[in-house]
C-alpha cells in the first residue's frame, strides 16, 4: 500500500462517516487529500495523520473522540494492521507486512514515473536563473544558481508544471561598455580602464576578436576609429564571451529554453507599452520632468522613477517591461532567482506585480540566494588564474567534477551561505554526501548483477509478506516518502529537500544491505525470500536514480 492509497482510504472512511451521519460535516468538508507523515519513533507505526485535530471542532466533537471513531473504521481496511490514537487525537497507523511490502513492486513497475505528481498540472512557469552579465566567465555565485535553478525546474516538472528555463541576457548598459573598452585596451596593449575587467580571459577574447576579423577578410578592429573599434569589440566580444558561458553551462548539464536579450525590450517598444499600460491603470504620474510609478500604493517604501527627466529609461523600466512580457507570453507564475545583493528588489518588484493587477508572491516570486565560499586544504580559495579575481564554473568542475559540484550546490537551502570543502567533495568516502548516495545506487546495481549470476530473478516470484524484518520496514518507509518530498520541494521551491532525502534513503539501504541477503549463501537454494528482497533492492535503485535525476546528477552503476 502506497501512502497515496492509504490517504485515499482515510478520505473514503471520512466520507462514509459523513454519509451515515456519524460526523456532522458537509461533504465538501472532507479534504481531497489527507496529509500523512512518518512518525518520529518507528514503534509508533508506519504513518501518522492529524486529520482528526483538523476536523473535530467543525464536526462538533473533540479530536480524540473523532480519532477513535475514524480508527475503528480504518482497522477494517485491507492492509491496515492496527490504528492507535495518541495524544489529543493523532492517528498512528501500522500496515501489515504484505501491504507495506507491495510498495516494492509498485515502485519497480512505475519506474521513472515513481515520485512524480500533478500538484502543478496545467501551471505554466517561467523560471529565470543564472542570467549573469556576459562580461566574464560564470562565477561561483552564478554556478550555485545554475545547480539550484535547474534542479528546481526538474522538481516543478516532476510535479506537473510546464517549465520554461529562461536566461536574461543583460546586453544593455554600462557593464557591457566597460567590457568592450577592456577588450580594446588589451588588444592595443594599453592599461585596462580604471573601471574595466581583468584576467586572462580578456586577453583570450580580445585576441579571438582580432583573429576572427582577419579570417573573415575584415579590417583589423584595432586600426579603426576609437568609437568604431569599441563597437567592433563589443559586438564580437560579447558574442564570444556568452558562447563560452553557454558552453560551460551545457557541460554542467544546464541548458535554457529561452535566451532573452535585454536590448530587445528597448528596441521593440516593450518599455513604452508597459508604461502606457500602467498609465491606463492609473498608477503613473509626471513630476519634475520625469515619469513615476506610484509603487507606494502597493507597499513599496518610495515611488520609482521609470522615465528620467532626460528622457532615458531608468533601470526599473526594463524590469517592468520584462515582467509584463512574460505574463503576456502566457506564464501563470514568474519565478526569478537573484543574488544576495538583490534584497532591495523584492518590495519594488512586488509593487510592480500588484500594479498590473497580479498577486505578489504568486504570479511573481523572487528567490534570493546567498554566497558560496570554497575551502581547500583548510584555507579559503580566493584566486582564479584565468579570471583574475573570481572563482568560475570551470574552476569548480575541474576541482571536483560536475556531479559533486551540482549535488553540493543543490543540497543546502539557497538562502543560507554555503561553505564547500573541495577536498571532501573530491574524495571517495562516506563523509562526501554525493559519494554516499551514488555509492548506494552502484551497490544496488552490483547486488542485481550478483543476483542474476546466482539465478535470482524477480519475475520468478514475489511475496510481500516476506519483507518482515525491521530494516525492511524502515527502508520501505523511506522509499514511500519520495512523492511527498518531491511535492514539498516543488511547493516550497526547495530542491535541497530531495538531496537530504536521498542521503537518508541511502543510509536506510546500507543498513538493510548489512542485515539481509539477496543472493543465497553457499549451497542454499533460491527461494521467494531472495526474489522478494531483489524487488526491494531494485525498488531502492529506482528511487535513488529518480532522485538523482531531479538534481541533474548521474546514477553510476560502478564506483
Coordinates of C-alpha atoms in Angstrom, one line a residue:
X1 CA 0.0 0.0 0.0
X2 CA 1.4 3.3 -1.0
X3 CA 1.0 6.5 1.1
X4 CA -1.4 7.8 -1.6
X5 CA -3.5 4.7 -1.4
X6 CA -3.6 4.9 2.4
X7 CA -4.6 8.6 2.2
X8 CA -7.4 7.7 -0.2
X9 CA -8.6 5.0 2.2
X10 CA -8.7 7.6 5.0
X11 CA -10.6 10.0 2.8
X12 CA -13.1 7.3 1.9
X13 CA -13.6 6.4 5.6
X14 CA -14.3 10.1 6.4
X15 CA -16.7 10.4 3.5
X16 CA -18.6 7.3 4.7
X17 CA -18.8 8.6 8.2
X18 CA -20.3 11.8 6.9
X19 CA -22.8 10.0 4.7
X20 CA -24.1 7.9 7.5
X21 CA -24.4 10.8 9.9
X22 CA -21.6 9.8 12.3
X23 CA -19.6 13.0 11.6
X24 CA -21.7 16.2 11.4
X25 CA -19.8 17.6 8.4
X26 CA -20.7 18.7 4.9
X27 CA -19.4 16.6 2.1
X28 CA -17.1 19.3 1.0
X29 CA -15.5 19.5 4.5
X30 CA -13.8 16.2 3.7
X31 CA -10.3 17.0 2.4
X32 CA -9.4 15.9 -1.1
X33 CA -6.0 14.8 0.3
X34 CA -5.1 13.7 3.8
X35 CA -1.6 14.6 4.9
X36 CA 0.4 11.7 6.2
X37 CA 3.9 11.7 7.7
X38 CA 6.3 9.2 9.1
X39 CA 6.2 9.1 13.0
X40 CA 9.5 10.2 14.5
X41 CA 9.6 7.0 16.5
X42 CA 9.4 3.8 14.5
X43 CA 7.4 1.9 17.2
X44 CA 4.5 4.3 16.7
X45 CA 3.7 2.8 13.4
X46 CA 4.2 3.4 9.7
X47 CA 2.2 6.5 9.1
X48 CA 0.6 9.3 11.2
X49 CA -2.1 11.9 10.5
X50 CA -3.6 14.8 12.4
X51 CA -6.8 14.9 10.3
X52 CA -8.9 14.4 13.5
X53 CA -7.5 17.6 15.0
X54 CA -8.3 19.4 11.8
X55 CA -11.9 18.4 11.5
X56 CA -13.2 17.6 15.0
X57 CA -14.3 21.1 16.0
X58 CA -16.2 21.6 12.8
X59 CA -17.8 18.2 13.4
X60 CA -18.9 19.4 16.9
X61 CA -16.8 16.9 18.9
X62 CA -13.4 16.6 20.5
X63 CA -10.4 15.4 18.5
X64 CA -9.8 12.2 20.4
X65 CA -13.4 11.0 20.1
X66 CA -13.3 11.9 16.4
X67 CA -10.0 10.0 16.0
X68 CA -11.3 6.9 17.9
X69 CA -14.3 6.6 15.6
X70 CA -12.1 7.0 12.5
X71 CA -9.6 4.5 13.8
X72 CA -12.3 1.9 14.2
X73 CA -13.2 2.3 10.5
X74 CA -9.6 2.2 9.3
X75 CA -8.9 -1.1 11.0
X76 CA -11.3 -2.7 8.6
X77 CA -9.3 -1.5 5.6
X78 CA -7.4 -4.3 3.9
X79 CA -3.7 -3.9 4.6
X80 CA -4.1 -1.9 7.8
X81 CA -2.8 -4.0 10.7
X82 CA -3.7 -1.5 13.5
X83 CA -4.6 2.1 14.3
X84 CA -3.8 3.7 17.6
X85 CA -5.0 7.1 18.9
X86 CA -2.2 9.1 20.5
X87 CA -2.2 12.3 22.5
X88 CA -5.1 14.7 21.8
X89 CA -6.1 12.9 18.6
X90 CA -3.2 11.8 16.4
X91 CA -3.7 8.6 14.4
X92 CA -0.8 6.2 14.2
X93 CA -1.3 3.6 11.5
X94 CA 0.6 0.4 11.1
X95 CA 0.4 -1.6 7.9
X96 CA 0.6 -5.3 7.7
X97 CA 3.8 -6.7 6.1
X98 CA 2.1 -7.6 2.9
X99 CA 0.6 -4.2 2.4
X100 CA 3.8 -2.4 3.2
X101 CA 5.9 -4.7 1.0
X102 CA 3.7 -4.3 -2.0
X103 CA 5.3 -0.9 -2.4
X104 CA 8.5 -2.5 -3.7
X105 CA 6.7 -4.0 -6.6
X106 CA 4.7 -0.8 -7.2
X107 CA 7.9 1.3 -7.4
X108 CA 9.6 -1.1 -9.8
X109 CA 6.5 -1.2 -12.0
X110 CA 6.3 2.6 -12.0
X111 CA 9.9 3.0 -13.0
X112 CA 11.0 6.6 -13.7
X113 CA 7.4 7.8 -13.1
X114 CA 7.6 7.0 -9.4
X115 CA 7.8 10.1 -7.3
X116 CA 6.1 12.3 -9.9
X117 CA 2.8 14.1 -9.1
X118 CA 0.3 16.5 -10.5
X119 CA 0.3 19.3 -7.9
X120 CA 1.3 21.9 -10.6
X121 CA -0.5 20.3 -13.5
X122 CA -1.6 22.9 -16.0
X123 CA 0.6 25.6 -14.5
X124 CA 3.0 27.4 -16.9
X125 CA 6.1 28.6 -15.0
X126 CA 8.8 30.9 -16.3
X127 CA 11.9 30.2 -14.3
X128 CA 14.7 32.7 -14.7
X129 CA 18.1 31.8 -13.2
X130 CA 21.8 32.5 -13.6
X131 CA 21.4 35.4 -16.0
X132 CA 24.9 36.7 -15.4
X133 CA 26.2 39.6 -17.4
X134 CA 28.3 38.3 -20.4
X135 CA 31.4 40.2 -19.3
X136 CA 33.4 37.3 -17.9
X137 CA 33.2 33.6 -17.0
X138 CA 30.4 32.4 -14.8
X139 CA 31.4 33.0 -11.2
X140 CA 30.7 30.7 -8.3
X141 CA 27.5 32.5 -7.2
X142 CA 26.0 32.0 -10.6
X143 CA 27.1 28.4 -10.6
X144 CA 25.1 27.9 -7.4
X145 CA 22.0 29.3 -9.2
X146 CA 22.7 27.0 -12.1
X147 CA 22.6 23.9 -9.9
X148 CA 19.7 25.1 -7.8
X149 CA 17.7 26.6 -10.7
X150 CA 18.0 23.6 -12.9
X151 CA 17.1 21.2 -10.0
X152 CA 14.1 23.4 -9.2
X153 CA 12.9 23.2 -12.8
X154 CA 13.2 19.4 -12.7
X155 CA 11.3 19.2 -9.4
X156 CA 8.5 21.5 -10.8
X157 CA 8.3 19.5 -14.0
X158 CA 8.0 16.3 -11.9
X159 CA 5.0 17.9 -10.1
X160 CA 3.3 18.5 -13.4
X161 CA 4.3 22.1 -14.2
X162 CA 5.2 23.3 -17.8
X163 CA 8.5 25.0 -17.1
X164 CA 10.4 27.3 -19.4
X165 CA 14.0 27.9 -18.3
X166 CA 15.0 31.4 -19.2
X167 CA 18.3 33.3 -19.3
X168 CA 18.1 37.1 -19.1
X169 CA 20.9 38.3 -21.4
X170 CA 22.0 41.6 -20.0
X171 CA 23.4 43.2 -23.1
X172 CA 22.3 46.8 -22.4
X173 CA 24.1 49.1 -20.0
X174 CA 27.4 50.4 -18.6
X175 CA 28.9 47.0 -17.8
X176 CA 28.9 46.0 -21.5
X177 CA 30.5 49.3 -22.3
X178 CA 33.3 48.6 -19.8
X179 CA 33.8 45.1 -21.1
X180 CA 34.2 46.5 -24.7
X181 CA 36.7 49.1 -23.6
X182 CA 38.6 46.5 -21.7
X183 CA 38.9 44.3 -24.7
X184 CA 40.1 47.1 -26.9
X185 CA 42.6 48.3 -24.4
X186 CA 44.1 44.8 -24.1
X187 CA 44.2 44.4 -27.9
X188 CA 46.1 47.7 -28.2
X189 CA 48.5 46.8 -25.4
X190 CA 47.1 49.7 -23.2
X191 CA 46.4 49.6 -19.5
X192 CA 43.0 48.3 -18.6
X193 CA 40.4 51.1 -17.9
X194 CA 40.2 52.0 -14.3
X195 CA 36.6 50.5 -14.1
X196 CA 37.4 47.7 -16.6
X197 CA 37.8 44.0 -16.4
X198 CA 41.0 42.0 -16.0
X199 CA 42.1 38.4 -16.1
X200 CA 43.5 36.1 -18.8
X201 CA 40.1 35.7 -20.4
X202 CA 40.2 39.3 -21.6
X203 CA 43.4 38.6 -23.5
X204 CA 41.9 35.4 -25.0
X205 CA 38.7 37.1 -26.1
X206 CA 40.5 40.2 -27.5
X207 CA 42.8 38.0 -29.5
X208 CA 39.9 36.0 -30.8
X209 CA 38.1 39.1 -32.0
X210 CA 41.2 40.2 -34.0
X211 CA 41.7 36.7 -35.4
X212 CA 38.0 36.3 -36.4
X213 CA 38.2 39.6 -38.3
X214 CA 41.3 38.5 -40.2
X215 CA 39.7 35.1 -41.0
X216 CA 36.7 36.9 -42.4
X217 CA 38.8 39.3 -44.5
X218 CA 37.6 42.3 -42.5
X219 CA 39.8 45.2 -41.3
X220 CA 41.8 44.7 -38.2
X221 CA 39.5 46.2 -35.5
X222 CA 42.5 47.7 -33.8
X223 CA 43.0 50.1 -36.7
X224 CA 39.5 51.6 -36.7
X225 CA 38.5 54.8 -35.1
X226 CA 38.1 54.5 -31.4
X227 CA 34.3 54.5 -31.3
X228 CA 34.1 52.1 -34.2
X229 CA 36.8 49.9 -32.7
X230 CA 35.0 49.8 -29.4
X231 CA 31.8 48.8 -31.1
X232 CA 33.5 46.0 -33.0
X233 CA 35.0 44.6 -29.8
X234 CA 31.7 45.0 -28.1
X235 CA 29.6 43.1 -30.7
X236 CA 32.0 40.2 -31.3
X237 CA 33.4 40.1 -27.7
X238 CA 30.0 39.8 -26.1
X239 CA 29.1 37.0 -28.6
X240 CA 32.3 35.1 -27.8
X241 CA 32.0 35.6 -24.0
X242 CA 28.4 34.5 -24.0
X243 CA 29.3 31.5 -26.1
X244 CA 31.8 30.4 -23.5
X245 CA 29.2 30.9 -20.7
X246 CA 26.6 28.8 -22.6
X247 CA 29.2 26.0 -23.2
X248 CA 30.2 25.9 -19.6
X249 CA 26.6 25.7 -18.5
X250 CA 25.9 23.0 -21.1
X251 CA 28.9 21.0 -19.9
X252 CA 27.4 21.5 -16.3
X253 CA 24.1 19.9 -17.5
X254 CA 22.2 23.2 -17.7
X255 CA 20.5 24.4 -20.9
X256 CA 18.0 27.1 -21.3
X257 CA 14.8 27.2 -23.5
X258 CA 15.0 31.0 -24.0
X259 CA 17.8 33.5 -24.1
X260 CA 16.1 36.8 -23.7
X261 CA 18.1 39.9 -24.7
X262 CA 17.6 43.0 -22.6
X263 CA 18.2 45.2 -25.6
X264 CA 15.1 43.8 -27.2
X265 CA 12.9 45.4 -24.5
X266 CA 14.1 48.9 -25.6
X267 CA 14.3 48.2 -29.3
X268 CA 10.8 46.6 -29.6
X269 CA 9.0 49.4 -27.7
X270 CA 8.1 47.0 -24.8
X271 CA 9.1 49.6 -22.3
X272 CA 6.8 52.2 -23.8
X273 CA 3.9 49.7 -23.9
X274 CA 4.4 48.8 -20.3
X275 CA 4.5 52.4 -19.2
X276 CA 1.3 53.0 -21.3
X277 CA -0.4 50.1 -19.6
X278 CA 0.4 51.3 -16.2
X279 CA -0.7 54.8 -17.1
X280 CA -4.1 53.4 -18.3
X281 CA -4.4 51.7 -14.9
X282 CA -3.8 55.0 -13.2
X283 CA -0.5 54.2 -11.5
X284 CA 1.8 56.5 -13.4
X285 CA 2.3 60.3 -12.8
X286 CA 4.6 63.0 -14.1
X287 CA 6.7 65.1 -11.7
X288 CA 9.9 67.2 -12.1
X289 CA 10.1 66.3 -15.8
X290 CA 10.2 62.6 -15.0
X291 CA 7.6 59.8 -15.2
X292 CA 7.0 57.9 -11.9
X293 CA 5.3 54.7 -10.9
X294 CA 3.3 55.0 -7.7
X295 CA 4.6 51.9 -6.0
X296 CA 3.9 53.2 -2.5
X297 CA 0.3 52.3 -3.2
X298 CA 1.4 48.7 -3.2
X299 CA 3.7 48.6 -0.2
X300 CA 7.0 49.9 -1.6
X301 CA 9.0 52.4 0.6
X302 CA 9.0 55.1 -2.1
X303 CA 7.7 55.7 -5.6
X304 CA 10.0 54.8 -8.5
X305 CA 11.2 56.9 -11.5
X306 CA 10.6 54.9 -14.7
X307 CA 11.5 57.5 -17.3
X308 CA 14.1 60.0 -16.2
X309 CA 13.9 63.8 -16.8
X310 CA 16.4 63.4 -19.7
X311 CA 14.0 61.0 -21.4
X312 CA 16.1 57.9 -20.8
X313 CA 14.6 54.8 -19.2
X314 CA 15.5 54.1 -15.6
X315 CA 16.7 50.6 -14.8
X316 CA 13.3 49.6 -13.4
X317 CA 11.7 50.3 -16.7
X318 CA 13.3 47.2 -18.2
X319 CA 12.2 45.1 -15.2
X320 CA 8.6 46.4 -15.6
X321 CA 8.6 45.6 -19.3
X322 CA 10.2 42.2 -18.9
X323 CA 7.6 41.1 -16.3
X324 CA 4.7 42.2 -18.5
X325 CA 6.3 40.5 -21.4
X326 CA 6.4 37.2 -19.5
X327 CA 2.8 37.4 -18.4
X328 CA 1.8 38.2 -22.0
X329 CA 3.6 35.1 -23.2
X330 CA 1.1 33.2 -21.1
X331 CA 3.1 32.3 -18.0
X332 CA 1.0 31.8 -14.8
X333 CA 4.0 32.1 -12.5
X334 CA 7.1 34.1 -13.0
X335 CA 10.0 32.9 -10.8
X336 CA 13.2 34.9 -10.7
X337 CA 16.3 33.8 -8.9
X338 CA 18.6 36.6 -7.7
X339 CA 21.9 37.1 -5.9
X340 CA 22.4 38.0 -2.3
X341 CA 22.7 41.7 -3.1
X342 CA 19.2 42.0 -4.6
X343 CA 17.0 42.1 -1.4
X344 CA 16.1 45.7 -2.3
X345 CA 14.3 44.5 -5.5
X346 CA 11.7 42.5 -3.7
X347 CA 9.5 45.4 -2.5
X348 CA 9.6 47.3 -5.7
X349 CA 9.0 44.3 -8.0
X350 CA 6.1 43.0 -5.9
X351 CA 4.6 46.5 -6.2
X352 CA 5.0 46.3 -10.0
X353 CA 3.3 42.9 -9.9
X354 CA 0.4 44.3 -7.9
X355 CA 0.2 47.4 -10.1
X356 CA -0.5 45.2 -13.1
X357 CA -3.4 43.6 -11.2
X358 CA -1.5 40.4 -10.3
X359 CA -0.9 38.7 -7.0
X360 CA 2.5 39.3 -5.4
X361 CA 4.4 36.1 -4.4
X362 CA 2.0 34.1 -6.6
X363 CA 2.2 35.4 -10.1
X364 CA 5.7 36.8 -9.3
X365 CA 8.2 35.1 -7.0
X366 CA 11.7 36.3 -6.2
X367 CA 14.2 33.9 -4.7
X368 CA 17.3 35.3 -3.1
X369 CA 20.4 33.2 -2.9
X370 CA 23.4 33.6 -0.6
X371 CA 27.1 33.4 -1.2
X372 CA 29.4 30.4 -1.7
X373 CA 32.8 30.0 0.0
X374 CA 35.3 27.4 -1.2
X375 CA 37.8 25.8 1.0
X376 CA 40.8 23.7 0.1
X377 CA 43.5 22.3 2.4
X378 CA 41.6 24.1 5.2
X379 CA 42.1 27.5 3.6
X380 CA 39.7 29.8 1.6
X381 CA 40.2 29.6 -2.2
X382 CA 40.5 33.2 -3.4
X383 CA 42.0 33.2 -6.8
X384 CA 41.3 32.0 -10.3
X385 CA 44.3 32.4 -12.7
X386 CA 42.1 32.6 -15.8
X387 CA 39.6 35.1 -14.5
X388 CA 41.9 37.2 -12.3
X389 CA 39.9 37.7 -9.2
X390 CA 36.8 35.4 -9.3
X391 CA 36.1 31.7 -9.0
X392 CA 34.4 30.3 -12.0
X393 CA 32.2 27.3 -13.0
X394 CA 35.2 25.7 -14.8
X395 CA 37.4 26.1 -11.7
X396 CA 34.8 24.2 -9.6
X397 CA 34.2 21.5 -12.2
X398 CA 38.0 21.0 -12.7
X399 CA 38.3 20.6 -8.9
X400 CA 35.5 18.1 -8.1
X401 CA 33.6 17.2 -11.3
X402 CA 30.1 18.0 -12.4
X403 CA 28.2 15.5 -10.2
X404 CA 29.9 16.6 -7.0
X405 CA 29.6 20.3 -7.8
X406 CA 25.9 20.1 -8.7
X407 CA 25.0 17.9 -5.8
X408 CA 26.9 20.0 -3.3
X409 CA 25.4 23.3 -4.5
X410 CA 21.9 22.0 -4.6
X411 CA 21.9 20.1 -1.2
X412 CA 21.6 23.2 1.0
X413 CA 18.9 25.8 1.3
X414 CA 19.8 28.5 -1.2
X415 CA 19.1 31.3 1.3
X416 CA 22.0 30.2 3.5
X417 CA 25.7 30.9 3.0
X418 CA 27.4 27.7 1.7
X419 CA 30.9 26.5 2.6
X420 CA 32.2 23.9 0.2
X421 CA 35.2 21.7 1.1
X422 CA 36.8 20.9 -2.2
X423 CA 39.0 18.1 -0.7
X424 CA 35.9 16.4 0.8
X425 CA 33.9 16.7 -2.4
X426 CA 36.7 15.1 -4.5
X427 CA 37.0 12.2 -2.0
X428 CA 35.6 8.7 -2.2
X429 CA 34.4 8.3 1.3
X430 CA 31.1 8.3 3.1
X431 CA 31.5 11.7 4.6
X432 CA 31.2 13.0 1.0
X433 CA 27.4 13.2 0.5
X434 CA 27.3 12.7 -3.2
X435 CA 29.7 9.7 -3.0
X436 CA 27.5 8.2 -0.2
X437 CA 24.3 8.4 -2.4
X438 CA 25.9 7.4 -5.7
X439 CA 27.7 4.5 -4.0
X440 CA 24.3 3.3 -2.7
X441 CA 23.0 3.3 -6.2
X442 CA 26.1 1.5 -7.5
X443 CA 25.7 -1.1 -4.7
X444 CA 22.1 -1.8 -5.7
X445 CA 23.2 -2.4 -9.3
X446 CA 26.0 -4.7 -8.1
X447 CA 23.5 -6.7 -5.9
X448 CA 21.4 -7.1 -9.1
X449 CA 24.4 -8.4 -11.0
X450 CA 25.2 -10.9 -8.3
X451 CA 21.6 -12.0 -8.0
X452 CA 21.5 -12.7 -11.8
X453 CA 24.6 -14.8 -11.6
X454 CA 23.1 -16.8 -8.7
X455 CA 19.9 -17.4 -10.6
X456 CA 17.7 -15.0 -8.5
X457 CA 15.1 -13.5 -10.9
X458 CA 12.3 -11.1 -9.9
X459 CA 9.9 -12.5 -12.3
X460 CA 10.0 -15.9 -10.7
X461 CA 8.3 -14.8 -7.5
X462 CA 7.2 -12.1 -5.1
X463 CA 5.7 -12.4 -1.7
X464 CA 5.4 -9.1 0.1
X465 CA 4.7 -10.8 3.4
X466 CA 8.4 -11.9 3.4
X467 CA 9.6 -8.3 3.8
X468 CA 9.0 -8.5 7.6
X469 CA 12.4 -7.5 9.0
X470 CA 12.7 -4.2 10.8
X471 CA 15.3 -3.0 8.4
X472 CA 12.9 -3.7 5.5
X473 CA 10.1 -1.8 7.2
X474 CA 12.4 1.2 7.6
X475 CA 13.6 1.0 4.0
X476 CA 10.1 0.7 2.6
X477 CA 9.0 3.7 4.7
X478 CA 11.8 5.8 3.3
X479 CA 11.0 4.7 -0.3
X480 CA 7.4 5.7 0.3
X481 CA 8.5 9.2 1.1
X482 CA 9.7 10.2 -2.4
X483 CA 6.4 11.5 -3.8
X484 CA 5.8 13.7 -0.7
X485 CA 9.3 15.0 -0.8
X486 CA 9.1 16.0 -4.5
X487 CA 5.7 17.7 -4.0
X488 CA 7.1 19.6 -0.9
X489 CA 10.3 20.6 -2.8
X490 CA 8.2 22.0 -5.6
X491 CA 5.7 23.8 -3.4
X492 CA 8.4 25.4 -1.2
X493 CA 10.9 25.9 -4.1
X494 CA 13.5 23.9 -2.1
X495 CA 15.1 21.2 -4.2
X496 CA 17.7 20.6 -1.5
X497 CA 15.0 18.5 0.2
X498 CA 15.5 15.9 -2.4
X499 CA 19.2 15.7 -1.7
X500 CA 18.7 15.3 2.0
X501 CA 16.1 12.7 1.4
X502 CA 18.4 10.7 -0.8
X503 CA 21.1 10.7 1.9
X504 CA 18.5 9.3 4.4
X505 CA 17.4 6.7 1.9
X506 CA 21.0 5.7 1.2
X507 CA 21.5 5.2 4.9
X508 CA 18.5 3.0 5.2
X509 CA 19.6 0.9 2.2
X510 CA 23.2 0.4 3.5
X511 CA 21.8 -0.8 6.9
X512 CA 19.4 -3.2 5.1
X513 CA 22.2 -4.5 2.9
X514 CA 24.3 -5.3 6.0
X515 CA 21.4 -7.3 7.6
X516 CA 19.6 -9.1 4.7
X517 CA 21.0 -11.1 1.8
X518 CA 19.5 -11.1 -1.7
X519 CA 21.7 -13.9 -3.0
X520 CA 21.7 -17.4 -1.5
X521 CA 24.6 -18.3 0.8
X522 CA 26.7 -21.3 0.0
X523 CA 24.5 -24.3 -1.2
X524 CA 21.3 -22.5 -0.1
X525 CA 18.5 -22.8 -2.7
X526 CA 17.0 -19.8 -4.3
X527 CA 13.6 -19.1 -2.8
X528 CA 10.9 -16.4 -2.8
X529 CA 12.7 -14.7 0.1
X530 CA 15.6 -13.9 -2.2
X531 CA 13.4 -12.9 -5.1
X532 CA 11.3 -10.6 -3.0
X533 CA 14.3 -9.0 -1.5
X534 CA 15.6 -8.4 -5.0
X535 CA 12.4 -6.5 -5.7
X536 CA 13.1 -4.3 -2.7
X537 CA 16.7 -3.8 -3.8
X538 CA 15.6 -2.8 -7.3
X539 CA 12.9 -0.5 -5.9
X540 CA 15.6 1.3 -4.0
X541 CA 17.8 1.6 -7.1
X542 CA 14.9 3.1 -9.0
X543 CA 14.2 5.7 -6.3
X544 CA 17.8 6.6 -5.9
X545 CA 18.1 7.1 -9.7
X546 CA 14.9 9.1 -9.9
X547 CA 16.0 11.4 -7.1
X548 CA 19.5 11.9 -8.5
X549 CA 17.9 12.8 -11.9
X550 CA 15.9 15.5 -10.2
X551 CA 19.2 17.1 -9.2
X552 CA 20.8 16.6 -12.6
X553 CA 23.3 14.1 -11.1
X554 CA 24.2 10.8 -12.6
X555 CA 23.4 7.4 -11.0
X556 CA 26.6 5.4 -11.7
X557 CA 26.4 1.6 -12.0
X558 CA 30.0 1.1 -10.8
X559 CA 32.2 3.0 -8.4

